[in-house]
C-alpha angles and dihedrals in degrees: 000000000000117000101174124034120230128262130205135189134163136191121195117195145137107275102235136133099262098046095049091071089053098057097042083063094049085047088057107049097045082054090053097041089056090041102257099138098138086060100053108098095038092054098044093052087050095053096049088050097046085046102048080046082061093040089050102042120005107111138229092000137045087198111124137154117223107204126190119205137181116187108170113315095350140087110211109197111192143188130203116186131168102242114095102204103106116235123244134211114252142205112232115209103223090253095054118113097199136019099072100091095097082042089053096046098047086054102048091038128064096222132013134176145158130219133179106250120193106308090345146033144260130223122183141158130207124226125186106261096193095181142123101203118156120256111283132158133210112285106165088135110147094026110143131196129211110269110248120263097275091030095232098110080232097108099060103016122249120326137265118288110202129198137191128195132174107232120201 
């Protein structure tokens, strides 16, 4: 039996600095609009390490889509990039300044993984989502962001494009 229908959100973007931000921000008030608040900071840490992942090694683009998904009594945070070389799990020497964000996200989710998608890959993580929150989809229409600084959208790439569906 189902006792809480799914919800679904996604964000695509460029992963760079000053759009991550930006999406952490998205992330958490989709969370908080479908009462997750408990998941919040935890999302929201996953996403801006699976998105600094894309902004350090995805080639020959920096264009992701970052999905949300709640099926039952679990978040699902996703990221779709365009490279298609899988990630692994490393170990970081203490010294180390970089190399510990699959580390990190294995440690604050229940479950991770990575497969290959089309020209590209997908990596996600899963959260307990213990609500029972009524069904709701993404409406962030009309959300606007701040202009970058010139203006122009050049310095950090276009922004980001969100969609919501209803699944199920």
């Amino acid at each position: 039996m189902i006792r809480q229908p799914s919800r679904h959100c996604t964000v695509e973007l460029q992963a760079v600095p000053a759009r991550i931000g930006h999406v952490r921000r998205i992330v958490s008030a989709q969370l908080r609009y479908w009462r997750l608040d408990a998941l919040i900071d935890p999302a929201a840490l996953g996403v801006t390490e699976l998105l600094a992942n894309v902004h350090r090694h995805a080639r020959p683009s920096k264009q992701c889509t970052v999905e949300l998904c709640v099926l039952l009594d679990q978040l699902t945070v996703s990221v779709h990039d365009e490279d298609p070389r899988l990630p692994r799990l490393r170990v970081a020497d203490s010294w180390d300044t970089c190399g510990r964000g699959l580390a990190l996200i294995a440690a604050l989710s229940e479950s991770w993984g990575v497969r290959p998608d089309g020209s590209g890959k997908v990596v996600w993580f899963t959260l307990p989502a213990l609500t029972t929150a009524p069904e709701e989809v993404c409406t962030v229409r009309g959300f606007r962001e701040p202009p970058p600084p010139d203006d122009t959208g050049t310095a950090a790439g276009p922004r980001p494009r969100i969609r919501g569906t209803r699944v199920g």
